[in-house]
mmCIF file of C-alpha atoms in Angstrom:
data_model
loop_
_atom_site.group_PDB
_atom_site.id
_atom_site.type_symbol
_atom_site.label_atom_id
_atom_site.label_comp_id
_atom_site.label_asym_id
_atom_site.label_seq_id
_atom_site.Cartn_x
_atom_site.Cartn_y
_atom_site.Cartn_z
ATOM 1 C CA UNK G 1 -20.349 -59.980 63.797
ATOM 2 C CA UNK G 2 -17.362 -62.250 63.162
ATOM 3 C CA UNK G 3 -16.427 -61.997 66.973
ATOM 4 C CA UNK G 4 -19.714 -64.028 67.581
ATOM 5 C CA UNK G 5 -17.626 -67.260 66.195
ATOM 6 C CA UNK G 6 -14.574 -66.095 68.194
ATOM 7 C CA UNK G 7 -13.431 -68.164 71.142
ATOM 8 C CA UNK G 8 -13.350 -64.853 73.497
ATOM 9 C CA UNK G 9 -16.923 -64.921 72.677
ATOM 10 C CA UNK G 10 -17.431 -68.186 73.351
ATOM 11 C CA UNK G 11 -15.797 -67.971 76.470
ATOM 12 C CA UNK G 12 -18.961 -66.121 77.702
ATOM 13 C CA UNK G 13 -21.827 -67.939 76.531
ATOM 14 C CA UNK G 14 -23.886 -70.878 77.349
ATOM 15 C CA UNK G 15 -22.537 -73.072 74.313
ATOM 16 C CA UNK G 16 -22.371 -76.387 75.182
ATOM 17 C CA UNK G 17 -18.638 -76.880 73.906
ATOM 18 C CA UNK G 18 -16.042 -74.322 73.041
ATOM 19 C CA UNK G 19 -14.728 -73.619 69.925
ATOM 20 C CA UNK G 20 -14.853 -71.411 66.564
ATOM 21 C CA UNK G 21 -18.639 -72.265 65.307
ATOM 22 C CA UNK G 22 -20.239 -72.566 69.001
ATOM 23 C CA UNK G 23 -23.424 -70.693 67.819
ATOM 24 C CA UNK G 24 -26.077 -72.144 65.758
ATOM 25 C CA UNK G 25 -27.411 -70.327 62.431
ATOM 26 C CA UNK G 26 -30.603 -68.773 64.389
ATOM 27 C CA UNK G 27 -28.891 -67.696 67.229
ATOM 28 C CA UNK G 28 -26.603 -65.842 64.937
ATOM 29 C CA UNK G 29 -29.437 -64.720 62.970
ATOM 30 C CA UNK G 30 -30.978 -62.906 65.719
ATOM 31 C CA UNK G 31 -27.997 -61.795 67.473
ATOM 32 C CA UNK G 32 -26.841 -60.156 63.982
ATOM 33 C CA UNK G 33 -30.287 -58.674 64.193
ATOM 34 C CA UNK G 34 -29.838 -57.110 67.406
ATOM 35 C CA UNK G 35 -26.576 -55.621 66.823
ATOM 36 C CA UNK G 36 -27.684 -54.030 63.536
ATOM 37 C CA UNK G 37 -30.245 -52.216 65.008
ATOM 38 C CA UNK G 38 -27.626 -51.199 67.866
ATOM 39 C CA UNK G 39 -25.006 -50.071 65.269
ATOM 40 C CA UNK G 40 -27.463 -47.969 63.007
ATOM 41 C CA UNK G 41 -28.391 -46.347 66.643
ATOM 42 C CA UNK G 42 -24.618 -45.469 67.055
ATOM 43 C CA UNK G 43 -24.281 -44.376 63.451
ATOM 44 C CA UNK G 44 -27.223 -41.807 63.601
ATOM 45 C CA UNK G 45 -26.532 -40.487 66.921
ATOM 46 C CA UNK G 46 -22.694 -39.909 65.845
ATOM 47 C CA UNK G 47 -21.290 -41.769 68.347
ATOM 48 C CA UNK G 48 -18.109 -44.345 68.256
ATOM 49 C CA UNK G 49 -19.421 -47.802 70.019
ATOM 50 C CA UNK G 50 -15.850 -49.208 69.548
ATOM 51 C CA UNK G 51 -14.123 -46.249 70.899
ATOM 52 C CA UNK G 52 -17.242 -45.385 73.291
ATOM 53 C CA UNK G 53 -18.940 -48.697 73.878
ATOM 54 C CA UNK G 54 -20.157 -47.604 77.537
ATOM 55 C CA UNK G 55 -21.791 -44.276 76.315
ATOM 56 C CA UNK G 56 -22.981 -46.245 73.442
ATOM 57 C CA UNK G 57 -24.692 -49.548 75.328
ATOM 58 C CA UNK G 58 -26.073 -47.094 77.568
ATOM 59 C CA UNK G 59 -27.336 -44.556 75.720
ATOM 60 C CA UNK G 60 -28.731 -47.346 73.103
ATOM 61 C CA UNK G 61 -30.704 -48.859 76.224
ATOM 62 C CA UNK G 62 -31.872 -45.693 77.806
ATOM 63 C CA UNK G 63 -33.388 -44.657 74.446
ATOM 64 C CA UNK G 64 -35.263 -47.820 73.618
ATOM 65 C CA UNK G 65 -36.601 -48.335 77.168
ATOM 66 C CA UNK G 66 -38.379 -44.999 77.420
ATOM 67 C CA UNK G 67 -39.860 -44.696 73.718
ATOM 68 C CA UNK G 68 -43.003 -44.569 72.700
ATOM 69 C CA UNK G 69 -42.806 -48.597 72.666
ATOM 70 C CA UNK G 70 -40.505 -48.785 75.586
ATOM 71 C CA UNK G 71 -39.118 -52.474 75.885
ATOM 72 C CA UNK G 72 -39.494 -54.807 78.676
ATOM 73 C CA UNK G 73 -36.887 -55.918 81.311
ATOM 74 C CA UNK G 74 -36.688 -59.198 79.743
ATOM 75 C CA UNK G 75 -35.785 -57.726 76.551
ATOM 76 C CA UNK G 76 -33.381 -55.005 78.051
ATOM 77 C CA UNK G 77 -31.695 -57.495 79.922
ATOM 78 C CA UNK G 78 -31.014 -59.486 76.789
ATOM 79 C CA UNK G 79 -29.810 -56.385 74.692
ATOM 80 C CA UNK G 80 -27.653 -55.378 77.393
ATOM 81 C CA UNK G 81 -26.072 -59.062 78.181
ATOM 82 C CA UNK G 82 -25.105 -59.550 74.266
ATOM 83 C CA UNK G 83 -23.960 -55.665 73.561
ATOM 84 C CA UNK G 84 -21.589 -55.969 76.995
ATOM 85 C CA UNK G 85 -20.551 -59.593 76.368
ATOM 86 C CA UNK G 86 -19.420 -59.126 72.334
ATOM 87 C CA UNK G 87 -17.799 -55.412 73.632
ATOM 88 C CA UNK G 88 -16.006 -57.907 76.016
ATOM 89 C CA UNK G 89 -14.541 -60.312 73.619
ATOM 90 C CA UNK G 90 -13.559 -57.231 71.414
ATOM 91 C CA UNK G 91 -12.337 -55.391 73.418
ATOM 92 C CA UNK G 92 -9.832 -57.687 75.252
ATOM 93 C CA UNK G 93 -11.740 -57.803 78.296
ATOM 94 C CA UNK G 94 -12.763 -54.213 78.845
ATOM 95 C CA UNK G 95 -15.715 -54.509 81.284
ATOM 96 C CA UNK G 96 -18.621 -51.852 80.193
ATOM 97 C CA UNK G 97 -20.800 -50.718 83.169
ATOM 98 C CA UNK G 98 -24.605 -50.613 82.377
ATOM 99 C CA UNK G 99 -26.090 -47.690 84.740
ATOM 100 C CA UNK G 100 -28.678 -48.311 87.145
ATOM 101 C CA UNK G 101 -27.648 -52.099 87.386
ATOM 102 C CA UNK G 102 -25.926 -53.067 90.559
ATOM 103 C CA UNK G 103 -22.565 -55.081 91.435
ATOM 104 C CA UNK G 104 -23.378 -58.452 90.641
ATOM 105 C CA UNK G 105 -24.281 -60.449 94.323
ATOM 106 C CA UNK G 106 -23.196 -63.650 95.033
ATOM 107 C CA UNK G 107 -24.012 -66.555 92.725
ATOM 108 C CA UNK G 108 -26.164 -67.819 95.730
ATOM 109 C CA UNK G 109 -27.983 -65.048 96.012
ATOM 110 C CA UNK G 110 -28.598 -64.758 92.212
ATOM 111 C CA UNK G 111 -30.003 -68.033 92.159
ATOM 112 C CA UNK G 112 -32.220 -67.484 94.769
ATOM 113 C CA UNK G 113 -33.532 -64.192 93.379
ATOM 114 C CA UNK G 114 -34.264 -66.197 89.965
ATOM 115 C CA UNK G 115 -36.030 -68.785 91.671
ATOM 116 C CA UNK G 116 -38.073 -66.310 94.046
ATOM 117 C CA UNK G 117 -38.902 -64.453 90.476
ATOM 118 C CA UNK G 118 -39.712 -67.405 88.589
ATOM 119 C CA UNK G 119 -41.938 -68.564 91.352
ATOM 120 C CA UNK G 120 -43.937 -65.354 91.428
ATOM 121 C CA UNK G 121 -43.501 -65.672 95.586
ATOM 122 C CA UNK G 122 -41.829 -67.984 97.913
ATOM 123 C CA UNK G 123 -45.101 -69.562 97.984
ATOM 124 C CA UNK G 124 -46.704 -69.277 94.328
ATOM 125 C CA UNK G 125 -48.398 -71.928 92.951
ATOM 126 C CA UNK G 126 -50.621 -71.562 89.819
ATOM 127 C CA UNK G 127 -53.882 -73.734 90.063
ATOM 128 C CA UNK G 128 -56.222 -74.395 86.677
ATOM 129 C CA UNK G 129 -58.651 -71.829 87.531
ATOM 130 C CA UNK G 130 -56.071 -69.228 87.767
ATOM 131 C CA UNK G 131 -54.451 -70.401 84.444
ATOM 132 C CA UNK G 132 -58.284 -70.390 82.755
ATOM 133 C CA UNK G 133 -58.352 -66.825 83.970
ATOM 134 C CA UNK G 134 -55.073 -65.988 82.681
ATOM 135 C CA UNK G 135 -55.968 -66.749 79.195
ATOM 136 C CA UNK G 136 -59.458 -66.346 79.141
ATOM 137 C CA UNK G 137 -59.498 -63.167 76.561
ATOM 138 C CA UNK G 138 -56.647 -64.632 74.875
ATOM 139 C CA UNK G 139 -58.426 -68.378 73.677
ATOM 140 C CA UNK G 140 -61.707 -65.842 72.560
ATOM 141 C CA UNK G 141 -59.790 -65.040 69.795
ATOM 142 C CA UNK G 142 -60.358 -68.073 68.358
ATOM 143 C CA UNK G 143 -62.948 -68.500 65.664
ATOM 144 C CA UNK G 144 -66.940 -68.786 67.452
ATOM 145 C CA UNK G 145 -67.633 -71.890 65.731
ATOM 146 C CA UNK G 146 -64.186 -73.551 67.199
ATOM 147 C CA UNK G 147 -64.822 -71.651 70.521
ATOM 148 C CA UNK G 148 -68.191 -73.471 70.601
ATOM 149 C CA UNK G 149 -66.838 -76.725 70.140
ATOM 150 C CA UNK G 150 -64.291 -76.595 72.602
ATOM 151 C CA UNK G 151 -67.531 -74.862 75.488
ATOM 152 C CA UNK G 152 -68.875 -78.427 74.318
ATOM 153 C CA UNK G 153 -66.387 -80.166 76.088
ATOM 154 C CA UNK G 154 -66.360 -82.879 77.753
ATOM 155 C CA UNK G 155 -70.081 -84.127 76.150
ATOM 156 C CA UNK G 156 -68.834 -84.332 72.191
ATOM 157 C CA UNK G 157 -65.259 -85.542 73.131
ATOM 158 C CA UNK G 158 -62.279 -85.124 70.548
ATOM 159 C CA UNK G 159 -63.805 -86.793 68.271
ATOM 160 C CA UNK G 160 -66.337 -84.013 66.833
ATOM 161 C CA UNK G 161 -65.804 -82.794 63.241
ATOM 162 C CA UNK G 162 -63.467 -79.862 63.809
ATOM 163 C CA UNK G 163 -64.368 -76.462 61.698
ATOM 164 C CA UNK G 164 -62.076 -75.381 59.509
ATOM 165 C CA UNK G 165 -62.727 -71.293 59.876
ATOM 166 C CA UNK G 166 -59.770 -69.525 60.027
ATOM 167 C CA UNK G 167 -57.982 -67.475 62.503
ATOM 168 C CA UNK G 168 -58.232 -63.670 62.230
ATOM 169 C CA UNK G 169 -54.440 -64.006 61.707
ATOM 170 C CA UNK G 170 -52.521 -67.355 60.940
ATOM 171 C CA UNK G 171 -49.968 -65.642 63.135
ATOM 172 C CA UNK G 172 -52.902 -65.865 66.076
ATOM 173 C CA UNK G 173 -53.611 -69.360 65.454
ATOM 174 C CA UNK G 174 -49.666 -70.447 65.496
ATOM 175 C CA UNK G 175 -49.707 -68.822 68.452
ATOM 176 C CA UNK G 176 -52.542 -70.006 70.310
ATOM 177 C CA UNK G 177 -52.072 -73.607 69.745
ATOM 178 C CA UNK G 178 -48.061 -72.635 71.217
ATOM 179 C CA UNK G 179 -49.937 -71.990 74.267
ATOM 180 C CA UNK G 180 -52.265 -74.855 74.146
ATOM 181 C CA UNK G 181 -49.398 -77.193 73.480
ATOM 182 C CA UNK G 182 -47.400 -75.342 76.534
ATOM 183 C CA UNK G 183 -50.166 -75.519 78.860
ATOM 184 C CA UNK G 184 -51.686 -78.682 77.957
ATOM 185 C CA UNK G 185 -49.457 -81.392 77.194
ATOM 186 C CA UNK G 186 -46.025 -79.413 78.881
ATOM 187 C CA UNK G 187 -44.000 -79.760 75.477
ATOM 188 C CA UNK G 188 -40.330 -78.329 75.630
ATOM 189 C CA UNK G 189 -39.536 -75.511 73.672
ATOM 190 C CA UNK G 190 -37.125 -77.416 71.566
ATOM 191 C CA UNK G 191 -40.368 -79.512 70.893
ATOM 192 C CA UNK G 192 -41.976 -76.889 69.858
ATOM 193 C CA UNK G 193 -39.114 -75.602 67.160
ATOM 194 C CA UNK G 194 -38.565 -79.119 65.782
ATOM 195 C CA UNK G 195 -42.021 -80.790 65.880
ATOM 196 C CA UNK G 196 -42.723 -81.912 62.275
ATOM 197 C CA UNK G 197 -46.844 -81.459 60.951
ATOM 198 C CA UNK G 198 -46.084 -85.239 60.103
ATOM 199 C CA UNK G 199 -45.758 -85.938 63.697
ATOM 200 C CA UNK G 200 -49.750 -85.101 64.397
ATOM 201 C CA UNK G 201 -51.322 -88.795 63.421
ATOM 202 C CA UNK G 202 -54.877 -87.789 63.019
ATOM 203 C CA UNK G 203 -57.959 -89.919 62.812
ATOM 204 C CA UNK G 204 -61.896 -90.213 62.784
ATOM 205 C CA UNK G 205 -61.330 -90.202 67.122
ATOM 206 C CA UNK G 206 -58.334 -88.249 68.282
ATOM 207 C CA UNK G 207 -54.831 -86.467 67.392
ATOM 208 C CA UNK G 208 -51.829 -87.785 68.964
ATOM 209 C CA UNK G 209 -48.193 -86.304 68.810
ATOM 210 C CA UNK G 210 -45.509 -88.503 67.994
ATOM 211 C CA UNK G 211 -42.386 -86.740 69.727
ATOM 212 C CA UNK G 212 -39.396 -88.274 67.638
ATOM 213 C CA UNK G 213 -35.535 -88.566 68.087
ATOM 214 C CA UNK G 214 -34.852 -86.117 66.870
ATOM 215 C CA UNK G 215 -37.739 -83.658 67.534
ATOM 216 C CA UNK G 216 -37.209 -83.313 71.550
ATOM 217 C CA UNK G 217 -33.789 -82.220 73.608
ATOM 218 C CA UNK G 218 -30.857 -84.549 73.643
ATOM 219 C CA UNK G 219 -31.689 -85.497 77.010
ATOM 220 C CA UNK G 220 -35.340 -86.422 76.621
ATOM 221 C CA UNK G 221 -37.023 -89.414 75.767
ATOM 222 C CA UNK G 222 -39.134 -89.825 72.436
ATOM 223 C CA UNK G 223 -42.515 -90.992 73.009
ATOM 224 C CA UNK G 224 -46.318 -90.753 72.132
ATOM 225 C CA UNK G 225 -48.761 -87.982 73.769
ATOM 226 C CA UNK G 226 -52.450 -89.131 73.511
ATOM 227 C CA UNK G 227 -55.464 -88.778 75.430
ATOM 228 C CA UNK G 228 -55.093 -90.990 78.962
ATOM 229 C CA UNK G 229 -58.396 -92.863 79.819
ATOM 230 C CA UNK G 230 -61.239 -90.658 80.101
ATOM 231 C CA UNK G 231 -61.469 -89.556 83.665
ATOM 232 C CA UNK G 232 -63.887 -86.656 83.705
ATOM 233 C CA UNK G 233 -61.175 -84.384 85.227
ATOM 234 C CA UNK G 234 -60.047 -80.917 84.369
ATOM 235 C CA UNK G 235 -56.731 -81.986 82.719
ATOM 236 C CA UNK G 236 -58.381 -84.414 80.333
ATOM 237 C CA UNK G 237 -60.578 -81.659 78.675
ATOM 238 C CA UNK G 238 -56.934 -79.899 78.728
ATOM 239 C CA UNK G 239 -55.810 -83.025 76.352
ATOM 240 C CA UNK G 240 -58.847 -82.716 74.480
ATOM 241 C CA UNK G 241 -58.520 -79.209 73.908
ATOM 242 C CA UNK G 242 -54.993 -79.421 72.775
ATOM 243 C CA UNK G 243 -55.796 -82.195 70.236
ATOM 244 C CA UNK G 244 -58.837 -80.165 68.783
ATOM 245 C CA UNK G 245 -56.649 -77.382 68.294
ATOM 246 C CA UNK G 246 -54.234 -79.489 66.340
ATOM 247 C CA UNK G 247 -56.837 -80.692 64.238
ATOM 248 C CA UNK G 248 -58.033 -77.246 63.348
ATOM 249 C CA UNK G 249 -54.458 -75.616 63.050
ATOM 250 C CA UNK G 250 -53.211 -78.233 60.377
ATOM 251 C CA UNK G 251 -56.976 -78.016 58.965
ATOM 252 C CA UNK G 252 -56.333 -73.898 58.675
ATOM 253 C CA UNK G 253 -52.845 -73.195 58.010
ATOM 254 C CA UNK G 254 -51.720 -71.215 55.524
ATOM 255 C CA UNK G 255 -50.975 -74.015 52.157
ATOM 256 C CA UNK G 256 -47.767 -72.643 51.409
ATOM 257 C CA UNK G 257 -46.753 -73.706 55.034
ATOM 258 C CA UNK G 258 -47.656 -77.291 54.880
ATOM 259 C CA UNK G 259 -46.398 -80.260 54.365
ATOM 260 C CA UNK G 260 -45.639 -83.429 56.406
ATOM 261 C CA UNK G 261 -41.654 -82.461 56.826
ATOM 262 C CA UNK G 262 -42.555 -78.775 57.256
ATOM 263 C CA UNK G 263 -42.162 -77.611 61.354
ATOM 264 C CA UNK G 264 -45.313 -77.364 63.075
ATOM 265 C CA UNK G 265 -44.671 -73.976 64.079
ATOM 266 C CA UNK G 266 -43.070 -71.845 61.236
ATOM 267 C CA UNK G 267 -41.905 -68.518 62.230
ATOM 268 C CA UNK G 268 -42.468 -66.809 59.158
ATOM 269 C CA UNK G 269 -44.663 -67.277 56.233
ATOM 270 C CA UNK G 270 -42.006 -68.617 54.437
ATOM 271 C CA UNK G 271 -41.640 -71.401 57.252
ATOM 272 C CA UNK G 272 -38.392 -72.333 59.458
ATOM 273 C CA UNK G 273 -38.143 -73.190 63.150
ATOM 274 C CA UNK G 274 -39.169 -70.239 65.859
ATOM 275 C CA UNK G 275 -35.815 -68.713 67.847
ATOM 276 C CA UNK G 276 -36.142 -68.589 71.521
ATOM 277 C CA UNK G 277 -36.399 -64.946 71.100
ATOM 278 C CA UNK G 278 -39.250 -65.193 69.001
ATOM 279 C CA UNK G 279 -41.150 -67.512 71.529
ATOM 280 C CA UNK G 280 -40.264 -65.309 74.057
ATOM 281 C CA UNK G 281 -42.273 -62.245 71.982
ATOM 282 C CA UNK G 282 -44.871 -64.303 71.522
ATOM 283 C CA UNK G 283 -45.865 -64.996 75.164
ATOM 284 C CA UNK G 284 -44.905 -61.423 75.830
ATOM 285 C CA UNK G 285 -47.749 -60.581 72.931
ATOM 286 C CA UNK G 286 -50.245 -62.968 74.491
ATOM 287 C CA UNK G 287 -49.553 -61.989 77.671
ATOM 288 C CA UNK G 288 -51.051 -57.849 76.534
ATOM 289 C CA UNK G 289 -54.497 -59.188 76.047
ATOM 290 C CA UNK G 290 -54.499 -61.070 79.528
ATOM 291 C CA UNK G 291 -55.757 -59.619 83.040
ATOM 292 C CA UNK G 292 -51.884 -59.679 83.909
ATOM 293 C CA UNK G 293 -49.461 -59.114 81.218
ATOM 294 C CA UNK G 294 -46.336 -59.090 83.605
ATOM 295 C CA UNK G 295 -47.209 -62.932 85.002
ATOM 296 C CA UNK G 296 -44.677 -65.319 85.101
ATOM 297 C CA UNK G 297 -46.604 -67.238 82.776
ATOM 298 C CA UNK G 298 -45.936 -65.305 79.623
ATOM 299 C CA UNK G 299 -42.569 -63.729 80.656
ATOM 300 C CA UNK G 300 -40.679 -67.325 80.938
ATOM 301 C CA UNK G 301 -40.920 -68.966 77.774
ATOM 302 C CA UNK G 302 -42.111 -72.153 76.581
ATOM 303 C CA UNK G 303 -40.675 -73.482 80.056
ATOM 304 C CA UNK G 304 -42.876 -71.355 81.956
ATOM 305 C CA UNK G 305 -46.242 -72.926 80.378
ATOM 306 C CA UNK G 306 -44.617 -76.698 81.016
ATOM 307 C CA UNK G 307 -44.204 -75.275 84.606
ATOM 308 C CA UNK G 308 -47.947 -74.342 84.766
ATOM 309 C CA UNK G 309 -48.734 -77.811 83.548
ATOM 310 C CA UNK G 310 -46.727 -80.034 85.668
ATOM 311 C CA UNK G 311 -48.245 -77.708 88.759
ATOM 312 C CA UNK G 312 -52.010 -78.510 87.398
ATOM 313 C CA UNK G 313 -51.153 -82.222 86.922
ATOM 314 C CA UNK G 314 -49.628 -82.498 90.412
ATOM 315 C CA UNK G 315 -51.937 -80.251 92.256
ATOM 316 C CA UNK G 316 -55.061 -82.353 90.445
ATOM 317 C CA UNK G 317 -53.476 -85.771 92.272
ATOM 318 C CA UNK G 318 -51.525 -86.840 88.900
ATOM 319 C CA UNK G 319 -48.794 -89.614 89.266
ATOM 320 C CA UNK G 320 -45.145 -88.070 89.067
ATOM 321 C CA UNK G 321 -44.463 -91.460 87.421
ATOM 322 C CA UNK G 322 -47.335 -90.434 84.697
ATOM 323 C CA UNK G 323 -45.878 -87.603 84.240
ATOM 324 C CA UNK G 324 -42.793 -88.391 84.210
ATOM 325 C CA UNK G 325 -43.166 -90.399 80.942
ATOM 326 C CA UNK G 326 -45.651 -87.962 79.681
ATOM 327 C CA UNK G 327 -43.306 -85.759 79.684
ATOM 328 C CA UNK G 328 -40.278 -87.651 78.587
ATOM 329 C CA UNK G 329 -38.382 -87.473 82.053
ATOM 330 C CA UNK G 330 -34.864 -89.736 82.745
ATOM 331 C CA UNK G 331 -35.420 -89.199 86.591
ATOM 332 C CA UNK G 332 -38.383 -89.344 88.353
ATOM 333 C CA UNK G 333 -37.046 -86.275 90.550
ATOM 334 C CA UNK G 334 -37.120 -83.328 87.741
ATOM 335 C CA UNK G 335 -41.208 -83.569 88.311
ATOM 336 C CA UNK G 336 -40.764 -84.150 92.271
ATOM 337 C CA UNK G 337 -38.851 -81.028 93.136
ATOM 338 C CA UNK G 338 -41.361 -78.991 91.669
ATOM 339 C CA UNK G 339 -43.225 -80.611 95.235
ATOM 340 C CA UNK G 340 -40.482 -79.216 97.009
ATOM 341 C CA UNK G 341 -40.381 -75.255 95.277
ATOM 342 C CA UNK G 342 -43.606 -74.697 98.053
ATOM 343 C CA UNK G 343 -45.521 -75.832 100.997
ATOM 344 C CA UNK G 344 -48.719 -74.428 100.016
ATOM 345 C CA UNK G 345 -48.228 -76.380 96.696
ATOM 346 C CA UNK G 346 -47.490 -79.578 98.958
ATOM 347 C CA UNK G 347 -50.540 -79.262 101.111
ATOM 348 C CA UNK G 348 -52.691 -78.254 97.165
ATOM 349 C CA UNK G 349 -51.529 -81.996 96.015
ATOM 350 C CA UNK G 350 -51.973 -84.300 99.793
ATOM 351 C CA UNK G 351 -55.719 -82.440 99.490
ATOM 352 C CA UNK G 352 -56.346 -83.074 96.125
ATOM 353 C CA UNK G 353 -55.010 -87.319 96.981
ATOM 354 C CA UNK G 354 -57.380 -87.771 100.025
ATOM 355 C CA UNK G 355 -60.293 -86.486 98.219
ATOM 356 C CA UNK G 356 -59.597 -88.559 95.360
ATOM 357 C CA UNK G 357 -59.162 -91.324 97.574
ATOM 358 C CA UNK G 358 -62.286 -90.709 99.592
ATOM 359 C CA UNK G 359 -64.070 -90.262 96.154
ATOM 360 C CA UNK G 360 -62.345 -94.093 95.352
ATOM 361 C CA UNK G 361 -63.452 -95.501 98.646
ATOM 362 C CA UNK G 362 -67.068 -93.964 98.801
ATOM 363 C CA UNK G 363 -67.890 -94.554 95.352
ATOM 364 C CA UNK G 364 -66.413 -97.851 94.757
ATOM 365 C CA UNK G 365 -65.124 -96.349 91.151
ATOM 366 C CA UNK G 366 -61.623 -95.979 89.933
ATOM 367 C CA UNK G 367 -60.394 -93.363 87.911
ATOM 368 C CA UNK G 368 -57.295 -93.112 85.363
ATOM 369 C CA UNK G 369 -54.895 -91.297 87.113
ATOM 370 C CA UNK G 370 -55.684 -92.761 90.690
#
């Protein structure tokens, strides 16, 4: 594992600057984890990775994607870029061929193949009702008292005593609010590692998040997330629900986990920040119980559900300058090219603004987000 730290290594990963400690402590963590279990595979099946390391990816890969458990192609595609890449900087450069993958295409066409996946379609575009679908069977594994609160919505508001019954799992309920705090207020993953349970400022009427300094990417703003104005519209009972949730998760969680410096979202039981890999399991899990496990929704990561929620917000006639500093956005155009990834979603959002202008007009009310 020392080659992790080595500047060959380095050489071939995303760090942000070169040098002999380019890897944080999780990252290493995991990758150490994923080697192990790639050595011990070696090991029993008596073969030498360093003297064999194409027989040995390979073989490693083929095993684990047709087992009883097989893995998915997000998860063999992250196996197989570490195993080649630390082979690489051990090696001296020897390039190690992974069978049934193709010569690498053009860094255009790459791109575009990403985007066309990530998209789901040329023309994808997830609306609220498809989202609600999506996760239907997944939020009815919360609690029935909870559940009934939240089918209460919007007629009690956030501020109705939250019950404090317990998830099936703590695990469950980590995970759930995850996707609530994804989906509903578009937090980044680094959010959701660093977010401390002191940063939820609870009282009698609502939750709001306090996104610190030092709790959000280097190049985001800090800033406050609270309810908008109520507007009757689908993405306030979205806030609402994400707030009661809070409520209910720091109300629930396990007591050896809390504490106002603790991270909101410990990945074990004996706390500490989630990986990106473990994020990425956790949609993966959520994604079993839903109509379509293999949706882009649950196979992107945290960025996938701040996707989804910057698509509702648009398609439902938000501002882009709303959410813009909702979402702690420099520049105005990292919400407005997500206009530009469709037509269909162009012609969703001009609908959704002439009815709510119509309903402005005809009505003579105004609401929040007009």
């Amino acid at each position: 594992m020392a080659v992790l730290h080595t500047q060959a290594y380095a050489a071939t990963s995303r760090a942000r600057t070169r040098g002999p400690n380019t890897l944080s402590a999780e990252a290493v963590a995991v990758y150490r984890t994923m080697v192990s279990a790639y050595a011990q595979w070696a090991h029993s099946a008596g073969i030498d990775m360093f003297a064999e390391p194409q027989r040995a990816i390979n073989g490693f890969l083929a095993e684990r994607c047709t087992g009883p458990r097989p893995w998915s192609a997000a998860t063999h595609r992250r196996y197989a870029r570490l195993l080649t890449r630390l082979h690489w900087a051990h090696g001296g450069g020897a390039l190690v061929v992974i069978e049934g993958q193709t010569e690498r295409p053009p860094a255009a066409a790459v791109r575009n193949d990403v985007d066309h996946e990530w998209m789901g379609g040329a023309t994808a575009w997830i609306s609220r009702g498809e989202v609600d679908r999506l996760i239907a069977p997944l939020i009815a594994q919360l609690p029935a008292d909870l559940l009934q609160v939240l089918s209460r919505l919007p007629v009690t508001g956030p501020a109705i005593e939250v019950p404090q019954t317990p998830a099936a799992s703590w695990k469950i309920a980590r995970d759930l609010v995850m996707l609530s705090m994804g989906l509903d207020i578009g937090v980044r993953f680094q959010e959701i590692r660093l977010l401390r349970q002191g940063s939820v400022e609870i009282d009698r009427v609502r939750a709001q998040l306090v996104v610190h300094r030092d709790e959000t990417a280097r190049t985001a703003k800090h800033r406050t997330i609270a309810s908008p104005r109520n507007d009757g519209g689908p993405r306030q009972l979205g806030l609402w629900r994400a707030q009661i949730l809070l409520k209910w998760w720091l109300a629930t969680m396990p007591a050896a986990l809390r504490g106002a410096d603790n991270v909101l979202f410990p990945s074990t039981a004996k706390g500490g920040p989630l990986t990106a890999s473990t994020a990425y399991r956790i949609l993966e899990r959520l994604g079993e119980a839903s109509p379509d496990p293999v949706h882009w929704l649950f196979t992107g990561g945290i960025q996938s559900l701040r996707r989804a929620h910057i698509q509702m917000a648009l398609s439902e006639g938000v501002s882009p300058h709303l959410l813009q500093a909702q979402l702690g956005l420099h520049r105005l155009e990292s919400v407005q090219r997500y206009l530009e990834d469709s037509e269909a979603a162009l012609g969703m959002v001009v609908q959704s603004i002439e009815e709510r202008a119509h309903s402005v007009h005809g009505g003579g009310a105004r609401t929040a987000n007009s």
